[in-house]
Amino acid sequence: MNILNVALKEIKSATRERRTLLFMLAFPIVLMLILGTALSNVFSGSAIVGEMQLLYKITANEPQLTQSWQSFSQEIERQGIKIIPAEAGMNGQDLVKDGQYSAYVELESDGMKFYGSSKQSIESNVLQGMLTAFADRYNLAASAIKSAPSEAKAVMESIQSNDEFVNETSLDPDKTPGAMDYYAISMTTMIALYSALSGSFLFRSERTRQTAIRLMAAPISKGELFAGKVIGCTIINLLCVSIIILVSKFAFHANWGDHMGLVFLILTAEVLLAVSLGLGVSYLVQGEKSRSVIMIFTQIASFVGGAYFPVGDSDSIMGIVMNLSPLRWANEAIMNLIYSDDVLGAWPTIGINVAIAAAFLLISALIMRKREAL
Amino acid sequence: MNVLEIRNLTKKFGDFIAVDNMSLNIREGEIFGFLGSNGAGKSTTINMISSLLRSTKGDIEVLGRNIATNGKFAKMNIGIVPQDISIYENMTSYENVSFFAGLYGLRGNLLKERTEEALDFVGLGDKAKSFPKNFSGGMKRRLNIACAIAHRPKLIIMDEPTVGIDPQSRNYILNSVRKLNEMGCTIIYTSHYMEEVEEICTRIAIVDHGKIIADGTKEQLKAIITDTKNIWIEIKATDSPSIDSLKQIQGVITAQLEDNTIKINSKGEINNLNRVIQQLIKDGIEIRSVEEQAPNLETVFLTLTGRNLRD
C-alpha cells in the first residue's frame, strides 16, 4: 500500500512541475513539427517527372530502321513523350546541354548515339531506357533478317506492335517512412530517454527539499520507497510518451503501424531503462555532477542515435558509438516493426533494455541500503 | 513510565565522537528541553532516536522496546518536526499532511479525519487547499508540525521549530507545544532561544561535547550556580573594553562583550565589582549602567560550558 502511496505522490508531484512537463511535451512536439516539415523532401520516396522531349536525327539510309523508328515514335508519343526531329543546322548536343531537350539521339548506319541531359537526369534516364529497348529489338530483327529471312517479317511485326518498351516494377513504395513518420518515432524515443533526468532527481530532490528526513523517520522500508518512486516516475514518463504518440498520430498523421501494443512495450522498456540509468548515476556520481553526466549522455545518445537525422550503418568507431545508443535500439526496433512487420526483432531490444534497467536498479538499491540516509 | 530510555549511546564519525556514552530517561508527559551549542551532539542524538542514523554503540528504547529490533514500532510512535522545513511545495497543505500520515498506515475516513484535525490544530484548516509556496515562514513551520502529528505519536521531537519566524507564529507554536503536551504527548524540544526553553520545558538537559553535563528542572539547574553571580555592565556603544584585563581580576570566571554590554560571571563570595569598574575607568570606558542579574538558563549554560548557546 505504501508503494502505491509513494507512486501516486510522485505522479501528482510531477504533473504539477509545469516547466518539466512543458519540456517533456512541447519540446518533442515542436521539434517533430519543424523537422518533419522542413526535411520532408529528404525523406520523399517519389520524384516528379517533367515533360520529356526527345530530339532525334536519322542519318542512316535504311528503310527498315526508319520504319521501325516511326513505329517506336508513335508508340512513345502516346505515353506523352514529345519526339522532335532535328532540323538542318541544329546542334542537338548543345540544345540538350542548354536544357531545351531531355535527350538527343542520332540514328546512324553504324548505330545509335545518345546524349542525355544532366539537368533532367530522371527524364533522360527514362528515354535512355526506352531507346535501349528499341535498339535491342531492332538488333534482334536485323540479326533475324541476316540469319533467317523467312522469320524476319514476323519479328518486325512484333517490334512494331509491342509497346512495352519500359516495364514498371515497384518494390512496395508505400513501406518507407516519411519525414513526419520518422521524427514522430525519433522524438518519442528521444523523450523516453530524457526520463533519465527525472530518474536522477528521484531521491536527490528529497534530499534537497529535506523531505528525506521525514521519509526516513516514517515506518516505510527503503524498498517500498524505492519501488514506489521508480514505478511513479516510470508511469509519469510513459504518460508523456503516450501523449506525444497520440499527438503525432492524430494531429500530424504519423504512421505508427499495426503493432501498437509492441511499440508501447518497446517504449516502456526504454523509459524503464532511462529512469534506472538516471537513478543509478545519481547514486554513483554525487551531487550536481550526476545531472551533468545524465545531460551529456542523453544529448550524445540522442544525437548519434538518430533523433535529429537518420543514421546509417557504419563500420567505423562512429558506427560503434551509434550502436551503443539506446535511442538507436528503440528506433530500429520500432521502424522494423512498423515497416517490415518484424515482430520478433522487437524482443531483443526489450530484453536488453530491461536487463540494463535491472542492473542499474540493483546497483542503486545496494548503495541505498548501505547508506544511513536516502 | 519512561517514553524514551537511552543507555550508553555513542556515535562516531571516523575519529570524531559526536555522542559520547550518553544515558538519559524521558518520562511520559514531559516537555524535555535539549540544550547545546552547535556541534554539541544534540542533533546527532535526535537523529539516532528518529532512526535517521545508526548508533555506534548503546541502546535506545521507545516505550520499553529497543529500536534496533522494533524499528517500525518506534517509528509509529514518534513524530518528528525537523529543523529544516520538510514539506512538498507543489502539494497542498492537505496533500502534504495526508501523504505523510498515509505512510503511518492511516487510510480512508480515518486519514481524512486526522489530516483535517492536524491542520486545524496548527491553524491551517482554512488553508487546506493552498500550496505552501505561497505561505509565510511561520505558516510553513506550522505545516511542518502538522505533518508530524497527524498519526498521533506518543513522542514528538521538535528540532528548533521556531527558527526564523515572526513573534505571532512563535507564540502559536509554543502554545501548540503546550496543548500537545496536555493531550498526552511527550515532547523533546531543542531551541537556540533560551527563553523558550525556560518558558515551556519541564526538564532540561545541557549537552556539551556529546555528553549530558547537567539535567534537571530549570530550578535545579539554576541552583547549580548559586556560588556565582552575573554582572552586566552597559557601556558606550563605541567603546572597546579589554576583556582580557577583566578576566585577570580575582574571582572573574568568564567575561564577554555582547553588543554594548559586558557580561561577567564571577565567584559569588568575592566582592570584585569595585575592581571591575576601576579597570574600565582606567581603560577610558564610559559606563552607562551596572546590574547584577539573577541566574537564568543562559548564565547556567554559560557557566557550565563556557560558551553562549549560539556559539
PDB file of C-alpha atoms in Angstrom, chain A residues 96-228:
ATOM      1  CA  VAL A  96      20.383  19.283 -74.675  1.00  0.00           C
ATOM      2  CA  LYS A  97      23.208  20.962 -72.794  1.00  0.00           C
ATOM      3  CA  ASP A  98      21.119  24.151 -72.627  1.00  0.00           C
ATOM      4  CA  GLY A  99      18.260  22.162 -71.141  1.00  0.00           C
ATOM      5  CA  GLN A 100      15.877  22.665 -74.066  1.00  0.00           C
ATOM      6  CA  TYR A 101      15.516  18.912 -74.599  1.00  0.00           C
ATOM      7  CA  SER A 102      15.688  15.928 -72.292  1.00  0.00           C
ATOM      8  CA  ALA A 103      17.843  13.921 -74.711  1.00  0.00           C
ATOM      9  CA  TYR A 104      19.180  13.850 -78.254  1.00  0.00           C
ATOM     10  CA  VAL A 105      19.613  10.720 -80.331  1.00  0.00           C
ATOM     11  CA  GLU A 106      21.344  10.228 -83.691  1.00  0.00           C
ATOM     12  CA  LEU A 107      20.386   7.155 -85.671  1.00  0.00           C
ATOM     13  CA  GLU A 108      23.323   6.325 -87.898  1.00  0.00           C
ATOM     14  CA  SER A 109      24.018   3.361 -90.111  1.00  0.00           C
ATOM     15  CA  ASP A 110      26.606   2.050 -87.657  1.00  0.00           C
ATOM     16  CA  GLY A 111      24.484   2.539 -84.559  1.00  0.00           C
ATOM     17  CA  MET A 112      22.667   4.901 -82.259  1.00  0.00           C
ATOM     18  CA  LYS A 113      24.293   7.817 -80.374  1.00  0.00           C
ATOM     19  CA  PHE A 114      22.519   9.063 -77.252  1.00  0.00           C
ATOM     20  CA  TYR A 115      23.112  12.369 -75.412  1.00  0.00           C
ATOM     21  CA  GLY A 116      21.221  12.703 -72.112  1.00  0.00           C
ATOM     22  CA  SER A 117      20.623  15.903 -70.175  1.00  0.00           C
ATOM     23  CA  SER A 118      22.264  16.086 -66.724  1.00  0.00           C
ATOM     24  CA  LYS A 119      19.756  18.812 -65.868  1.00  0.00           C
ATOM     25  CA  GLN A 120      16.860  16.449 -66.484  1.00  0.00           C
ATOM     26  CA  SER A 121      18.504  13.256 -65.293  1.00  0.00           C
ATOM     27  CA  ILE A 122      15.318  11.358 -64.493  1.00  0.00           C
ATOM     28  CA  GLU A 123      13.733  12.197 -67.863  1.00  0.00           C
ATOM     29  CA  SER A 124      16.892  11.392 -69.832  1.00  0.00           C
ATOM     30  CA  ASN A 125      17.286   8.088 -67.959  1.00  0.00           C
ATOM     31  CA  VAL A 126      13.731   7.103 -68.850  1.00  0.00           C
ATOM     32  CA  LEU A 127      14.380   7.943 -72.520  1.00  0.00           C
ATOM     33  CA  GLN A 128      17.675   6.080 -72.458  1.00  0.00           C
ATOM     34  CA  GLY A 129      15.896   3.026 -71.152  1.00  0.00           C
ATOM     35  CA  MET A 130      13.289   3.187 -73.890  1.00  0.00           C
ATOM     36  CA  LEU A 131      15.898   3.687 -76.593  1.00  0.00           C
ATOM     37  CA  THR A 132      17.969   0.774 -75.292  1.00  0.00           C
ATOM     38  CA  ALA A 133      14.882  -1.421 -75.510  1.00  0.00           C
ATOM     39  CA  PHE A 134      14.248  -0.187 -79.061  1.00  0.00           C
ATOM     40  CA  ALA A 135      17.891  -0.815 -80.055  1.00  0.00           C
ATOM     41  CA  ASP A 136      17.840  -4.347 -78.614  1.00  0.00           C
ATOM     42  CA  ARG A 137      14.713  -5.259 -80.517  1.00  0.00           C
ATOM     43  CA  TYR A 138      15.928  -3.656 -83.762  1.00  0.00           C
ATOM     44  CA  ASN A 139      19.235  -5.538 -83.481  1.00  0.00           C
ATOM     45  CA  LEU A 140      17.268  -8.728 -82.946  1.00  0.00           C
ATOM     46  CA  ALA A 141      15.251  -8.076 -86.094  1.00  0.00           C
ATOM     47  CA  ALA A 142      18.383  -7.190 -88.100  1.00  0.00           C
ATOM     48  CA  SER A 143      20.034 -10.442 -86.992  1.00  0.00           C
ATOM     49  CA  ALA A 144      16.886 -12.362 -87.952  1.00  0.00           C
ATOM     50  CA  ILE A 145      16.926 -10.855 -91.441  1.00  0.00           C
ATOM     51  CA  LYS A 146      20.519 -11.971 -91.883  1.00  0.00           C
ATOM     52  CA  SER A 147      20.238 -15.478 -90.426  1.00  0.00           C
ATOM     53  CA  ALA A 148      16.571 -16.457 -91.034  1.00  0.00           C
ATOM     54  CA  PRO A 149      14.981 -14.171 -93.621  1.00  0.00           C
ATOM     55  CA  SER A 150      11.752 -16.239 -93.569  1.00  0.00           C
ATOM     56  CA  GLU A 151      11.189 -15.309 -89.895  1.00  0.00           C
ATOM     57  CA  ALA A 152      12.174 -11.641 -90.304  1.00  0.00           C
ATOM     58  CA  LYS A 153       8.689 -10.423 -91.183  1.00  0.00           C
ATOM     59  CA  ALA A 154       7.187 -11.875 -88.018  1.00  0.00           C
ATOM     60  CA  VAL A 155       9.939 -10.374 -85.885  1.00  0.00           C
ATOM     61  CA  MET A 156       9.472  -6.929 -87.475  1.00  0.00           C
ATOM     62  CA  GLU A 157       5.726  -7.042 -86.859  1.00  0.00           C
ATOM     63  CA  SER A 158       6.399  -7.968 -83.278  1.00  0.00           C
ATOM     64  CA  ILE A 159       8.708  -4.964 -82.831  1.00  0.00           C
ATOM     65  CA  GLN A 160       6.268  -2.571 -84.443  1.00  0.00           C
ATOM     66  CA  SER A 161       3.265  -3.727 -82.442  1.00  0.00           C
ATOM     67  CA  ASN A 162       4.875  -4.236 -79.000  1.00  0.00           C
ATOM     68  CA  ASP A 163       4.534  -1.092 -76.918  1.00  0.00           C
ATOM     69  CA  GLU A 164       6.201  -2.388 -73.740  1.00  0.00           C
ATOM     70  CA  PHE A 165       9.481  -0.544 -74.001  1.00  0.00           C
ATOM     71  CA  VAL A 166       9.584   0.126 -70.249  1.00  0.00           C
ATOM     72  CA  ASN A 167       8.322  -2.341 -67.684  1.00  0.00           C
ATOM     73  CA  GLU A 168       7.350  -0.628 -64.442  1.00  0.00           C
ATOM     74  CA  THR A 169       8.228  -2.623 -61.378  1.00  0.00           C
ATOM     75  CA  SER A 170       7.726  -1.233 -57.885  1.00  0.00           C
ATOM     76  CA  LEU A 171       9.145  -2.564 -54.598  1.00  0.00           C
ATOM     77  CA  ASP A 172       6.217  -1.676 -52.304  1.00  0.00           C
ATOM     78  CA  PRO A 173       6.886   2.063 -52.370  1.00  0.00           C
ATOM     79  CA  ASP A 174       4.476   2.902 -49.541  1.00  0.00           C
ATOM     80  CA  LYS A 175       6.512   0.999 -46.916  1.00  0.00           C
ATOM     81  CA  THR A 176       9.087   3.700 -46.166  1.00  0.00           C
ATOM     82  CA  PRO A 177       8.774   6.429 -43.507  1.00  0.00           C
ATOM     83  CA  GLY A 178       8.126   9.995 -44.470  1.00  0.00           C
ATOM     84  CA  ALA A 179       9.801  12.822 -42.532  1.00  0.00           C
ATOM     85  CA  MET A 180       6.913  13.169 -40.094  1.00  0.00           C
ATOM     86  CA  ASP A 181       6.763   9.401 -39.578  1.00  0.00           C
ATOM     87  CA  TYR A 182      10.493   9.310 -38.848  1.00  0.00           C
ATOM     88  CA  TYR A 183      10.525  12.256 -36.450  1.00  0.00           C
ATOM     89  CA  ALA A 184       7.389  11.070 -34.660  1.00  0.00           C
ATOM     90  CA  ILE A 185       9.311   7.916 -33.730  1.00  0.00           C
ATOM     91  CA  SER A 186      12.696   9.524 -33.072  1.00  0.00           C
ATOM     92  CA  MET A 187      11.269  12.356 -30.954  1.00  0.00           C
ATOM     93  CA  THR A 188       9.209   9.903 -28.917  1.00  0.00           C
ATOM     94  CA  THR A 189      12.183   7.634 -28.262  1.00  0.00           C
ATOM     95  CA  MET A 190      14.296  10.709 -27.501  1.00  0.00           C
ATOM     96  CA  ILE A 191      11.874  11.992 -24.873  1.00  0.00           C
ATOM     97  CA  ALA A 192      11.634   8.474 -23.449  1.00  0.00           C
ATOM     98  CA  LEU A 193      15.408   8.632 -22.980  1.00  0.00           C
ATOM     99  CA  TYR A 194      15.074  12.019 -21.271  1.00  0.00           C
ATOM    100  CA  SER A 195      13.252  10.175 -18.470  1.00  0.00           C
ATOM    101  CA  ALA A 196      16.784   9.643 -17.179  1.00  0.00           C
ATOM    102  CA  LEU A 197      16.690  13.244 -15.952  1.00  0.00           C
ATOM    103  CA  SER A 198      13.652  12.685 -13.743  1.00  0.00           C
ATOM    104  CA  GLY A 199      15.207   9.392 -12.612  1.00  0.00           C
ATOM    105  CA  SER A 200      18.305  11.241 -11.443  1.00  0.00           C
ATOM    106  CA  PHE A 201      16.114  13.608  -9.403  1.00  0.00           C
ATOM    107  CA  LEU A 202      14.092  10.883  -7.656  1.00  0.00           C
ATOM    108  CA  PHE A 203      15.994  10.822  -4.381  1.00  0.00           C
ATOM    109  CA  ARG A 204      18.177  13.885  -4.864  1.00  0.00           C
ATOM    110  CA  SER A 205      15.074  16.085  -4.785  1.00  0.00           C
ATOM    111  CA  GLU A 206      14.010  14.518  -1.462  1.00  0.00           C
ATOM    112  CA  ARG A 207      17.422  15.361  -0.050  1.00  0.00           C
ATOM    113  CA  THR A 208      17.403  18.969  -1.275  1.00  0.00           C
ATOM    114  CA  ARG A 209      13.792  19.515  -0.072  1.00  0.00           C
ATOM    115  CA  GLN A 210      14.720  17.983   3.313  1.00  0.00           C
ATOM    116  CA  THR A 211      11.733  15.644   2.986  1.00  0.00           C
ATOM    117  CA  ALA A 212      14.158  12.704   3.076  1.00  0.00           C
ATOM    118  CA  ILE A 213      14.259  13.194   6.874  1.00  0.00           C
ATOM    119  CA  ARG A 214      10.517  12.654   7.168  1.00  0.00           C
ATOM    120  CA  LEU A 215      10.537   9.697   4.796  1.00  0.00           C
ATOM    121  CA  MET A 216      13.355   8.044   6.737  1.00  0.00           C
ATOM    122  CA  ALA A 217      11.595   8.681  10.046  1.00  0.00           C
ATOM    123  CA  ALA A 218       8.327   7.149   8.756  1.00  0.00           C
ATOM    124  CA  PRO A 219       7.574   3.439   9.147  1.00  0.00           C
ATOM    125  CA  ILE A 220       8.183   2.688   5.477  1.00  0.00           C
ATOM    126  CA  SER A 221      11.005   0.485   4.297  1.00  0.00           C
ATOM    127  CA  LYS A 222      13.633   1.735   1.873  1.00  0.00           C
ATOM    128  CA  GLY A 223      12.489  -0.992  -0.516  1.00  0.00           C
ATOM    129  CA  GLU A 224       8.901   0.276  -0.561  1.00  0.00           C
ATOM    130  CA  LEU A 225      10.085   3.818  -1.049  1.00  0.00           C
ATOM    131  CA  PHE A 226      12.412   2.761  -3.842  1.00  0.00           C
ATOM    132  CA  ALA A 227       9.771   0.715  -5.665  1.00  0.00           C
ATOM    133  CA  GLY A 228       7.097   3.413  -5.290  1.00  0.00           C
TER     134      GLY A 228
END
